[in-house]
Amino acid sequence: MEIKKDSIAYPLPSNELIEEKEKKWHLVLLQDYKAFVMSYNGGEPVQDSFSCDGYEYGIDRFLCILKNARESEYGIYDISVVDTQIGEMLTDNEELIGIEVLPIAELYGGDMVCLDFRENPDSPTVCIWDSEESDEFEPVTYEIAKSFTEFYDMLYEE
């Protein structure tokens, strides 16, 4: 995959920052996704399209992990910022501490690509979160890949 170099959010996250976020979110990110975000934090992919269940989707950009979102021009694309805005629409568990469905990319039209930790916290699947169909504590998601690497390999240039 190629990422538009001028779209990457710097500074790139360190292992320490990612570990801090994992503790805050109460989850463990898999190595393939960590390596991706540590290289292409918040970048816009050149191969930005994928198909799922007969529909075509386009990625606007991947979300980023920032130490301080307020100090970055990419702050609105920070995973924690996005989760603050839509978090109650990403879970059906009002008592949840942490995150079960982690947004990782914004699609054209307002939907999100997410890592879904609900079924297996050790091996999250990749899903689309449907912003129009979801409601507070009633998320609507569609699985698109068994892993981040599988999803990454699905992307193509339109």
CSV table of C-alpha atoms in Angstrom, one decimal:
chain,number,residue,atom,x,y,z
A,1,MET,CA,0.0,0.0,0.0
A,2,GLU,CA,1.1,3.5,-0.7
A,3,ILE,CA,0.3,6.4,1.6
A,4,LYS,CA,0.4,10.0,0.5
A,5,LYS,CA,3.5,11.2,2.3
A,6,ASP,CA,2.2,14.7,2.9
A,7,SER,CA,-0.8,13.3,4.7
A,8,ILE,CA,1.0,11.5,7.6
A,9,ALA,CA,0.4,12.9,11.1
A,10,TYR,CA,3.8,13.6,12.8
A,11,PRO,CA,5.3,12.9,15.2
A,12,LEU,CA,4.7,9.2,14.6
A,13,PRO,CA,3.6,7.4,17.7
A,14,SER,CA,6.1,5.6,19.8
A,15,ASN,CA,5.8,2.2,21.4
A,16,GLU,CA,5.3,4.1,24.8
A,17,LEU,CA,2.4,6.2,23.4
A,18,ILE,CA,0.7,3.2,21.9
A,19,GLU,CA,1.0,1.3,25.2
A,20,GLU,CA,-0.4,4.3,27.0
A,21,LYS,CA,-3.4,4.3,24.6
A,22,GLU,CA,-3.9,0.5,24.9
A,23,LYS,CA,-4.2,0.9,28.7
A,24,LYS,CA,-6.6,3.8,28.3
A,25,TRP,CA,-8.7,1.8,25.8
A,26,HIS,CA,-8.4,-1.5,27.8
A,27,LEU,CA,-7.3,-3.5,24.7
A,28,VAL,CA,-4.1,-4.7,23.0
A,29,LEU,CA,-3.5,-3.8,19.4
A,30,LEU,CA,-2.0,-6.5,17.2
A,31,GLN,CA,1.5,-6.0,15.8
A,32,ASP,CA,0.4,-5.6,12.1
A,33,TYR,CA,-1.7,-2.6,13.0
A,34,LYS,CA,0.9,-1.1,15.4
A,35,ALA,CA,3.5,-1.3,12.7
A,36,PHE,CA,1.2,0.4,10.2
A,37,VAL,CA,0.3,3.3,12.5
A,38,MET,CA,3.9,3.7,13.6
A,39,SER,CA,4.8,4.2,9.9
A,40,TYR,CA,1.7,5.8,8.3
A,41,ASN,CA,-0.1,7.6,11.2
A,42,GLY,CA,-3.3,9.1,9.9
A,43,GLY,CA,-2.3,8.9,6.3
A,44,GLU,CA,-4.4,9.0,3.2
A,45,PRO,CA,-4.0,5.8,1.1
A,46,VAL,CA,-3.4,5.9,-2.6
A,47,GLN,CA,-5.1,2.5,-2.8
A,48,ASP,CA,-8.2,3.8,-1.0
A,49,SER,CA,-11.0,1.5,-2.3
A,50,PHE,CA,-12.4,-1.9,-1.3
A,51,SER,CA,-15.4,-4.0,-1.9
A,52,CYS,CA,-17.6,-5.7,0.7
A,53,ASP,CA,-20.9,-7.6,0.1
A,54,GLY,CA,-21.3,-6.1,-3.4
A,55,TYR,CA,-20.7,-2.5,-2.3
A,56,GLU,CA,-17.7,-0.3,-3.1
A,57,TYR,CA,-16.2,1.8,-0.3
A,58,GLY,CA,-13.6,4.6,-0.3
A,59,ILE,CA,-11.3,5.5,2.6
A,60,ASP,CA,-10.9,9.2,3.2
A,61,ARG,CA,-8.0,8.7,5.6
A,62,PHE,CA,-6.7,6.4,8.3
A,63,LEU,CA,-7.1,7.7,11.8
A,64,CYS,CA,-4.0,8.6,13.9
A,65,ILE,CA,-2.6,8.3,17.4
A,66,LEU,CA,-1.4,11.6,18.8
A,67,LYS,CA,0.1,12.5,22.1
A,68,ASN,CA,-1.8,15.8,22.1
A,69,ALA,CA,-4.6,16.2,19.5
A,70,ARG,CA,-5.1,19.9,20.3
A,71,GLU,CA,-1.6,20.7,19.1
A,72,SER,CA,-1.9,19.0,15.7
A,73,GLU,CA,-3.6,20.0,12.5
A,74,TYR,CA,-4.7,16.3,12.3
A,75,GLY,CA,-6.3,16.4,15.8
A,76,ILE,CA,-9.8,15.8,14.5
A,77,TYR,CA,-8.5,12.5,13.1
A,78,ASP,CA,-7.1,11.2,16.4
A,79,ILE,CA,-8.6,7.9,17.4
A,80,SER,CA,-9.3,9.1,20.9
A,81,VAL,CA,-11.0,12.3,19.6
A,82,VAL,CA,-13.2,10.3,17.2
A,83,ASP,CA,-14.1,7.8,19.9
A,84,THR,CA,-15.1,10.7,22.2
A,85,GLN,CA,-17.5,11.9,19.5
A,86,ILE,CA,-19.1,8.6,18.5
A,87,GLY,CA,-18.1,6.1,21.3
A,88,GLU,CA,-21.6,5.6,22.6
A,89,MET,CA,-22.6,4.5,19.1
A,90,LEU,CA,-19.8,1.9,18.9
A,91,THR,CA,-21.0,-0.2,21.8
A,92,ASP,CA,-24.1,-1.8,23.2
A,93,ASN,CA,-22.7,-2.0,26.7
A,94,GLU,CA,-23.5,1.1,28.7
A,95,GLU,CA,-21.2,-0.2,31.5
A,96,LEU,CA,-18.2,-0.6,29.2
A,97,ILE,CA,-14.9,0.7,30.4
A,98,GLY,CA,-12.5,1.0,27.4
A,99,ILE,CA,-13.3,0.4,23.8
A,100,GLU,CA,-14.6,-2.7,22.0
A,101,VAL,CA,-14.9,-1.3,18.5
A,102,LEU,CA,-11.9,0.9,17.7
A,103,PRO,CA,-12.3,3.3,14.8
A,104,ILE,CA,-9.2,3.2,12.5
A,105,ALA,CA,-10.2,4.8,9.2
A,106,GLU,CA,-12.8,7.3,8.0
A,107,LEU,CA,-14.8,6.4,5.0
A,108,TYR,CA,-16.4,8.8,2.5
A,109,GLY,CA,-19.9,9.4,3.8
A,110,GLY,CA,-19.2,9.3,7.5
A,111,ASP,CA,-18.9,5.5,8.2
A,112,MET,CA,-15.8,4.1,9.8
A,113,VAL,CA,-13.5,1.1,9.4
A,114,CYS,CA,-13.0,-0.3,12.9
A,115,LEU,CA,-11.1,-3.1,14.7
A,116,ASP,CA,-13.8,-5.2,16.4
A,117,PHE,CA,-12.6,-6.7,19.7
A,118,ARG,CA,-16.1,-7.9,20.8
A,119,GLU,CA,-15.9,-11.6,19.8
A,120,ASN,CA,-12.2,-12.2,20.3
A,121,PRO,CA,-10.1,-9.6,22.1
A,122,ASP,CA,-6.9,-11.4,21.1
A,123,SER,CA,-7.8,-11.4,17.4
A,124,PRO,CA,-10.0,-8.5,16.4
A,125,THR,CA,-11.8,-8.5,13.0
A,126,VAL,CA,-12.2,-5.5,10.8
A,127,CYS,CA,-15.6,-4.1,10.3
A,128,ILE,CA,-17.5,-1.2,8.9
A,129,TRP,CA,-19.5,0.8,11.4
A,130,ASP,CA,-22.6,2.2,9.7
A,131,SER,CA,-23.2,5.8,11.0
A,132,GLU,CA,-26.7,6.1,9.6
A,133,GLU,CA,-28.0,2.8,10.9
A,134,SER,CA,-26.3,3.0,14.3
A,135,ASP,CA,-27.8,4.7,17.4
A,136,GLU,CA,-26.6,5.3,20.9
A,137,PHE,CA,-25.7,1.9,22.4
A,138,GLU,CA,-27.0,0.2,19.2
A,139,PRO,CA,-24.1,-0.1,16.8
A,140,VAL,CA,-24.6,-1.6,13.3
A,141,THR,CA,-21.4,-3.2,12.0
A,142,TYR,CA,-20.5,-5.4,9.0
A,143,GLU,CA,-17.4,-7.6,9.1
A,144,ILE,CA,-15.1,-7.1,6.1
A,145,ALA,CA,-11.9,-8.9,7.1
A,146,LYS,CA,-10.6,-11.4,9.6
A,147,SER,CA,-7.5,-9.2,10.4
A,148,PHE,CA,-6.0,-5.8,9.7
A,149,THR,CA,-3.5,-7.4,7.2
A,150,GLU,CA,-6.3,-9.1,5.3
A,151,PHE,CA,-8.1,-5.7,5.1
A,152,TYR,CA,-4.9,-3.9,4.1
A,153,ASP,CA,-4.4,-6.4,1.3
A,154,MET,CA,-8.0,-5.8,0.0
A,155,LEU,CA,-7.4,-2.1,-0.8
A,156,TYR,CA,-7.0,-1.1,-4.4
A,157,GLU,CA,-6.7,2.2,-6.4
A,158,GLU,CA,-10.0,3.2,-8.0
